Amino acid sequence: MVSPQNRPAMPRIAVEEHWAMPELTSALRAARHPDESLLLNETGDNEERLTDLGAGRIAAMDAQGIDIAVLALTPPGAQPLPPQEAVQLSRAANDMAAAAVARHPDRFRALSTLPMSSPKDVADELARAAGMGHVGTMVYGRSGDLFLDDLAYDDFFSAASALGQPVFLHPQLPSAAVRDASYRGFDPMTDLALATFGWGWHMDAATAALRLILRGTFDRHPGLQVVLGHWGEMLLFWLDRADGLSRIAGLRRSVAECIRANFHFTASGMLNPALLRHALAVTSADRLLFSTDYPFQRPAGEEIDGFLAHFSSDAERQRFSSANAASLYGIDR
């Protein structure tokens, strides 16, 4: 291992750094069935940090040694909203994110927010946001009862592939039926924690990713690139079993082949060397991306330095720190 003190200076691009738009947050809270995961945004000073797209956020980046943050709207985006409202607020969010990047072009890039509850409008908004400079998009595995792998979204995936817009598939609160079946029976906050960051979020995102593969999404769109956080939302750690689905689903390429050719994986602030070792054993160093999941995770600069020391070479360290993100998202370093 290389000690942090001897680490050569290299840029850091963090690709999953969250922000919030007050107008969208208000609309989500006023919805008929408010998304309870919004409570996590209100913990500590998260809400203040989420709405800061200026000096405070840049100071936090400086303390962590982060050169560029790729901004992504915090869960659940606009997906729980009715179609017309989702379209309106997605456009407003993309305009606001583009303005933040314009103010700080050397420090920020952004992922677009899409009106997934209105499938017919998704590809157009993706293209509009890409035209404004958004480097990719962030979506969730379900809009109401409509799964992301539904063929209603095939035009979206076709557009994402054609435009070179990577799709970040982020965790979301599991459906009410799944929560009732698996995540109830404790006090309300423990119920919520079990259904979100403690377990349910990650199972939900992994299942959504696996459904995309089983639906043949990557057979139809072989150039499509998808990003998963939290070291692959458990998929990398259960790939041997999941790969057994390939033959039954009649895929042209196996689950494992899709994982290695069409997916990238972020750390999401989980700077555990054991997770890194397993990820490198299952996929390759050019598929791994640095992120802190700000402000929900806030590793100090020294902690990041210590983690980077576990890479076996400067070349791998640089790929993870910035080069992979720069290539995937078209970021000029």
Coordinates of C-alpha atoms in Angstrom, one line a residue:
M1 CA 0.0 0.0 0.0
V2 CA 1.1 3.6 -0.6
S3 CA 0.8 5.8 2.4
P4 CA -1.4 8.9 2.1
Q5 CA 1.6 11.1 2.8
N6 CA 3.3 9.7 -0.3
R7 CA 0.2 9.8 -2.5
P8 CA 0.8 11.8 -5.7
A9 CA -1.7 14.6 -6.1
M10 CA -4.5 13.6 -8.4
P11 CA -8.0 15.1 -9.1
R12 CA -11.1 13.8 -7.4
I13 CA -14.5 13.7 -9.1
A14 CA -17.4 12.8 -6.9
V15 CA -20.4 11.6 -8.9
E16 CA -23.3 11.2 -6.5
E17 CA -23.5 14.5 -4.5
H18 CA -27.0 15.4 -3.6
W19 CA -29.0 18.6 -3.7
A20 CA -32.6 19.6 -3.1
M21 CA -34.9 22.1 -4.7
P22 CA -37.4 23.7 -2.2
E23 CA -40.2 23.9 -4.6
L24 CA -40.0 20.2 -5.4
T25 CA -39.6 19.3 -1.8
S26 CA -42.8 21.2 -1.0
A27 CA -44.7 19.5 -3.8
L28 CA -43.6 16.1 -2.5
R29 CA -44.6 16.9 1.0
A30 CA -48.0 18.0 -0.2
A31 CA -48.6 14.9 -2.3
R32 CA -51.5 12.6 -1.4
H33 CA -49.0 10.0 -0.1
P34 CA -45.8 11.9 0.9
D35 CA -42.6 9.9 0.5
E36 CA -41.4 9.3 4.1
S37 CA -37.8 9.1 3.0
L38 CA -38.0 12.9 2.9
L39 CA -37.6 12.7 6.7
L40 CA -34.0 11.7 6.2
N41 CA -33.3 15.0 4.4
E42 CA -34.4 16.8 7.6
T43 CA -31.9 15.0 9.9
G44 CA -29.3 17.3 11.4
D45 CA -28.2 20.0 9.0
N46 CA -28.9 17.9 5.9
E47 CA -31.6 20.2 4.6
E48 CA -29.4 23.3 4.8
R49 CA -26.6 21.5 3.0
L50 CA -28.8 20.1 0.3
T51 CA -30.1 23.5 -0.7
D52 CA -26.6 25.1 -0.8
L53 CA -25.2 25.2 -4.3
G54 CA -22.6 27.7 -3.5
A55 CA -19.9 28.6 -1.1
G56 CA -20.8 26.2 1.7
R57 CA -20.8 23.2 -0.6
I58 CA -17.6 24.2 -2.2
A59 CA -16.0 24.7 1.2
A60 CA -17.0 21.1 2.1
M61 CA -15.6 19.9 -1.2
D62 CA -12.3 21.7 -0.5
A63 CA -12.1 20.0 2.9
Q64 CA -12.5 16.6 1.3
G65 CA -10.1 17.3 -1.6
I66 CA -12.9 17.0 -4.2
D67 CA -12.3 19.0 -7.4
I68 CA -15.6 18.4 -9.1
A69 CA -19.0 17.3 -7.7
V70 CA -21.6 15.8 -10.0
L71 CA -24.8 17.1 -8.5
A72 CA -27.9 14.8 -8.4
L73 CA -31.3 15.7 -6.9
T74 CA -32.0 13.9 -3.7
P75 CA -34.5 11.0 -3.6
P76 CA -37.2 10.5 -4.7
G77 CA -36.7 13.1 -7.4
A78 CA -40.0 14.0 -9.2
Q79 CA -41.0 10.4 -9.7
P80 CA -43.9 10.2 -7.1
L81 CA -45.6 13.3 -8.6
P82 CA -48.5 13.3 -11.2
P83 CA -47.3 13.5 -14.8
Q84 CA -48.0 17.2 -15.4
E85 CA -46.4 18.3 -12.1
A86 CA -43.5 16.0 -12.6
V87 CA -42.8 17.5 -16.1
Q88 CA -43.0 21.0 -14.7
L89 CA -40.8 20.5 -11.7
S90 CA -38.3 18.3 -13.5
R91 CA -37.7 21.1 -16.0
A92 CA -37.3 23.6 -13.2
A93 CA -34.8 21.4 -11.4
N94 CA -32.8 20.9 -14.5
D95 CA -32.7 24.6 -15.1
M96 CA -31.6 25.3 -11.6
A97 CA -28.9 22.7 -11.7
A98 CA -27.6 24.1 -15.0
A99 CA -27.5 27.5 -13.5
A100 CA -25.4 26.2 -10.6
V101 CA -23.0 24.6 -13.0
A102 CA -22.8 27.9 -15.0
R103 CA -21.9 29.8 -11.8
H104 CA -19.2 27.3 -10.9
P105 CA -18.1 25.5 -14.1
D106 CA -14.8 24.5 -12.6
R107 CA -16.4 22.7 -9.6
F108 CA -19.9 21.4 -10.6
R109 CA -21.5 19.1 -13.2
A110 CA -25.1 17.8 -12.9
L111 CA -27.3 14.8 -13.5
S112 CA -30.8 15.6 -14.9
T113 CA -34.1 14.9 -13.2
L114 CA -36.7 13.3 -15.3
P115 CA -40.6 13.1 -15.2
M116 CA -40.7 9.3 -15.0
S117 CA -44.4 9.3 -14.1
S118 CA -45.0 10.6 -17.6
P119 CA -43.0 8.1 -19.9
K120 CA -43.9 9.9 -23.1
D121 CA -42.1 13.1 -21.9
V122 CA -39.0 11.4 -20.5
A123 CA -36.8 11.2 -23.6
D124 CA -37.5 14.8 -24.6
E125 CA -36.5 16.1 -21.2
L126 CA -33.4 14.0 -21.2
A127 CA -32.4 15.5 -24.5
R128 CA -33.2 19.0 -23.4
A129 CA -31.1 18.6 -20.2
A130 CA -28.3 17.1 -22.2
G131 CA -28.4 20.1 -24.5
M132 CA -27.9 22.3 -21.4
G133 CA -24.8 20.4 -20.4
H134 CA -26.1 17.8 -18.0
V135 CA -23.7 14.9 -18.1
G136 CA -26.1 12.1 -17.3
T137 CA -29.3 11.4 -15.4
M138 CA -30.5 9.9 -12.1
V139 CA -33.7 7.8 -12.0
Y140 CA -35.4 5.3 -9.7
G141 CA -36.6 1.8 -10.2
R142 CA -40.4 2.4 -10.0
S143 CA -42.9 5.2 -10.7
G144 CA -46.1 4.3 -9.0
D145 CA -46.8 0.8 -10.2
L146 CA -44.7 1.1 -13.3
F147 CA -41.3 -0.6 -13.1
L148 CA -38.3 1.0 -14.8
D149 CA -37.9 -2.1 -17.1
D150 CA -41.4 -1.6 -18.5
L151 CA -41.2 -1.2 -22.3
A152 CA -42.9 2.2 -21.9
Y153 CA -39.4 3.4 -21.0
D154 CA -37.7 1.9 -24.0
D155 CA -37.6 5.2 -25.9
F156 CA -35.9 6.7 -22.8
F157 CA -33.2 4.0 -22.8
S158 CA -32.7 4.4 -26.5
A159 CA -32.2 8.1 -26.1
A160 CA -29.9 7.7 -23.2
S161 CA -27.7 5.3 -25.2
A162 CA -27.8 7.5 -28.3
L163 CA -27.0 10.7 -26.4
G164 CA -24.2 9.1 -24.3
Q165 CA -26.1 9.9 -21.1
P166 CA -25.3 7.4 -18.3
V167 CA -28.3 6.4 -16.2
F168 CA -27.7 6.5 -12.4
L169 CA -30.2 4.0 -10.9
H170 CA -30.6 5.3 -7.3
P171 CA -32.4 3.5 -4.4
Q172 CA -35.9 4.6 -3.4
L173 CA -38.4 3.8 -0.7
P174 CA -39.9 0.3 -1.4
S175 CA -43.6 0.2 -2.3
A176 CA -46.2 0.2 0.5
A177 CA -47.0 -3.5 -0.2
V178 CA -43.3 -4.5 0.2
R179 CA -43.0 -2.3 3.3
D180 CA -46.0 -4.0 4.8
A181 CA -44.7 -7.4 4.0
S182 CA -41.1 -6.9 5.2
Y183 CA -40.3 -3.6 6.9
R184 CA -43.0 -3.0 9.5
G185 CA -43.4 -3.9 13.2
F186 CA -41.0 -1.6 14.9
D187 CA -41.3 2.0 15.9
P188 CA -41.9 4.4 12.9
M189 CA -38.3 5.6 12.6
T190 CA -36.8 2.1 12.8
D191 CA -39.4 0.9 10.2
L192 CA -38.2 3.7 8.0
A193 CA -34.5 3.1 8.5
L194 CA -35.0 -0.6 7.8
A195 CA -36.8 0.2 4.6
T196 CA -34.3 2.8 3.5
F197 CA -30.6 3.1 4.2
G198 CA -30.4 0.1 6.6
W199 CA -31.6 -2.5 4.0
G200 CA -34.7 -1.9 1.8
W201 CA -33.3 0.9 -0.4
H202 CA -30.5 -1.3 -1.6
M203 CA -32.5 -4.5 -2.2
D204 CA -35.0 -2.3 -4.2
A205 CA -32.3 -0.8 -6.4
A206 CA -30.6 -4.2 -7.0
T207 CA -33.9 -5.7 -8.0
A208 CA -34.6 -2.9 -10.4
A209 CA -31.2 -3.3 -12.0
L210 CA -31.6 -7.1 -12.3
R211 CA -35.1 -6.6 -13.8
L212 CA -33.5 -4.3 -16.5
I213 CA -31.1 -7.1 -17.4
L214 CA -33.8 -9.8 -17.4
R215 CA -36.1 -7.7 -19.6
G216 CA -33.4 -7.7 -22.3
T217 CA -32.7 -3.9 -22.0
F218 CA -29.0 -4.4 -22.7
D219 CA -29.7 -6.7 -25.6
R220 CA -31.7 -4.0 -27.2
H221 CA -29.4 -1.2 -26.1
P222 CA -25.9 -2.7 -25.9
G223 CA -24.3 0.8 -25.5
L224 CA -26.4 1.8 -22.5
Q225 CA -24.4 2.5 -19.4
V226 CA -26.0 2.3 -15.9
V227 CA -24.5 3.4 -12.6
L228 CA -25.3 1.8 -9.3
G229 CA -24.2 3.2 -5.9
H230 CA -23.2 1.5 -2.7
W231 CA -20.8 -0.8 -4.4
G232 CA -23.5 -2.2 -6.7
E233 CA -26.4 -2.3 -4.3
M234 CA -25.6 -6.0 -3.3
L235 CA -25.5 -7.3 -6.9
L236 CA -21.7 -7.6 -7.0
F237 CA -21.9 -9.7 -3.8
W238 CA -24.5 -12.1 -5.1
L239 CA -23.5 -12.2 -8.8
D240 CA -22.8 -15.9 -8.9
R241 CA -26.4 -16.7 -7.9
A242 CA -28.0 -13.9 -10.0
D243 CA -26.1 -15.2 -13.1
G244 CA -28.0 -18.4 -12.9
L245 CA -31.1 -16.4 -14.2
S246 CA -29.4 -15.8 -17.5
R247 CA -30.3 -19.1 -19.2
I248 CA -33.9 -19.2 -17.8
A249 CA -34.5 -15.6 -19.1
G250 CA -33.1 -16.5 -22.5
L251 CA -30.6 -13.6 -22.5
R252 CA -28.2 -13.2 -25.4
R253 CA -25.6 -12.0 -22.8
S254 CA -25.5 -13.3 -19.3
V255 CA -26.3 -11.3 -16.2
A256 CA -22.6 -11.3 -15.3
E257 CA -21.6 -10.1 -18.8
C258 CA -24.1 -7.2 -18.6
I259 CA -22.8 -6.3 -15.1
R260 CA -19.2 -6.1 -16.4
A261 CA -20.0 -4.3 -19.7
N262 CA -23.0 -2.0 -19.0
F263 CA -22.7 -1.1 -15.3
H264 CA -20.4 1.2 -13.2
F265 CA -20.3 1.2 -9.4
T266 CA -19.8 4.1 -7.0
A267 CA -18.6 3.9 -3.4
S268 CA -21.3 6.2 -2.1
G269 CA -19.0 7.2 0.8
M270 CA -18.7 3.6 2.0
L271 CA -14.9 3.6 2.2
N272 CA -14.4 0.1 3.4
P273 CA -11.3 -1.7 1.9
A274 CA -13.1 -5.1 2.1
L275 CA -15.8 -3.8 -0.3
L276 CA -13.2 -2.5 -2.7
R277 CA -11.4 -5.8 -2.7
H278 CA -14.6 -7.7 -3.5
A279 CA -15.6 -5.2 -6.2
L280 CA -12.2 -5.6 -7.9
A281 CA -12.5 -9.4 -7.8
V282 CA -15.9 -9.3 -9.5
T283 CA -15.4 -6.4 -12.0
S284 CA -12.5 -4.3 -13.1
A285 CA -11.0 -1.0 -11.9
D286 CA -12.3 0.9 -14.9
R287 CA -15.8 0.3 -13.7
L288 CA -15.4 1.9 -10.2
L289 CA -16.3 5.5 -9.4
F290 CA -15.6 7.8 -6.4
S291 CA -18.6 9.4 -4.6
T292 CA -19.4 10.5 -1.1
D293 CA -23.2 10.6 -1.2
Y294 CA -23.0 14.1 0.3
P295 CA -24.4 15.2 2.6
F296 CA -25.6 11.9 3.9
Q297 CA -22.1 10.6 4.1
R298 CA -19.3 13.0 4.8
P299 CA -15.9 11.3 4.8
A300 CA -13.0 13.6 5.8
G301 CA -10.2 14.2 3.4
E302 CA -7.9 12.1 5.5
E303 CA -10.3 9.2 5.5
I304 CA -10.5 9.4 1.7
D305 CA -6.7 9.5 1.5
G306 CA -6.4 6.4 3.7
F307 CA -8.9 4.5 1.5
L308 CA -7.2 5.4 -1.7
A309 CA -4.0 4.0 -0.3
H310 CA -5.6 0.5 -0.6
F311 CA -5.4 0.5 -4.4
S312 CA -2.5 -1.5 -5.8
S313 CA -1.2 1.2 -8.2
D314 CA -1.4 4.9 -9.0
A315 CA -3.1 4.0 -12.3
E316 CA -6.0 2.2 -10.5
R317 CA -6.1 5.0 -7.9
Q318 CA -6.4 7.6 -10.6
R319 CA -9.1 5.7 -12.5
F320 CA -11.2 5.5 -9.3
S321 CA -10.5 9.0 -8.2
S322 CA -11.3 10.8 -11.5
A323 CA -10.4 9.2 -14.8
N324 CA -13.3 6.8 -14.9
A325 CA -15.8 9.5 -14.1
A326 CA -14.2 11.9 -16.6
S327 CA -14.5 9.3 -19.4
L328 CA -18.0 8.1 -18.5
Y329 CA -19.5 11.6 -18.1
G330 CA -17.3 13.4 -20.6
I331 CA -15.8 15.7 -18.0
D332 CA -12.8 17.7 -19.1
R333 CA -10.4 17.7 -16.2

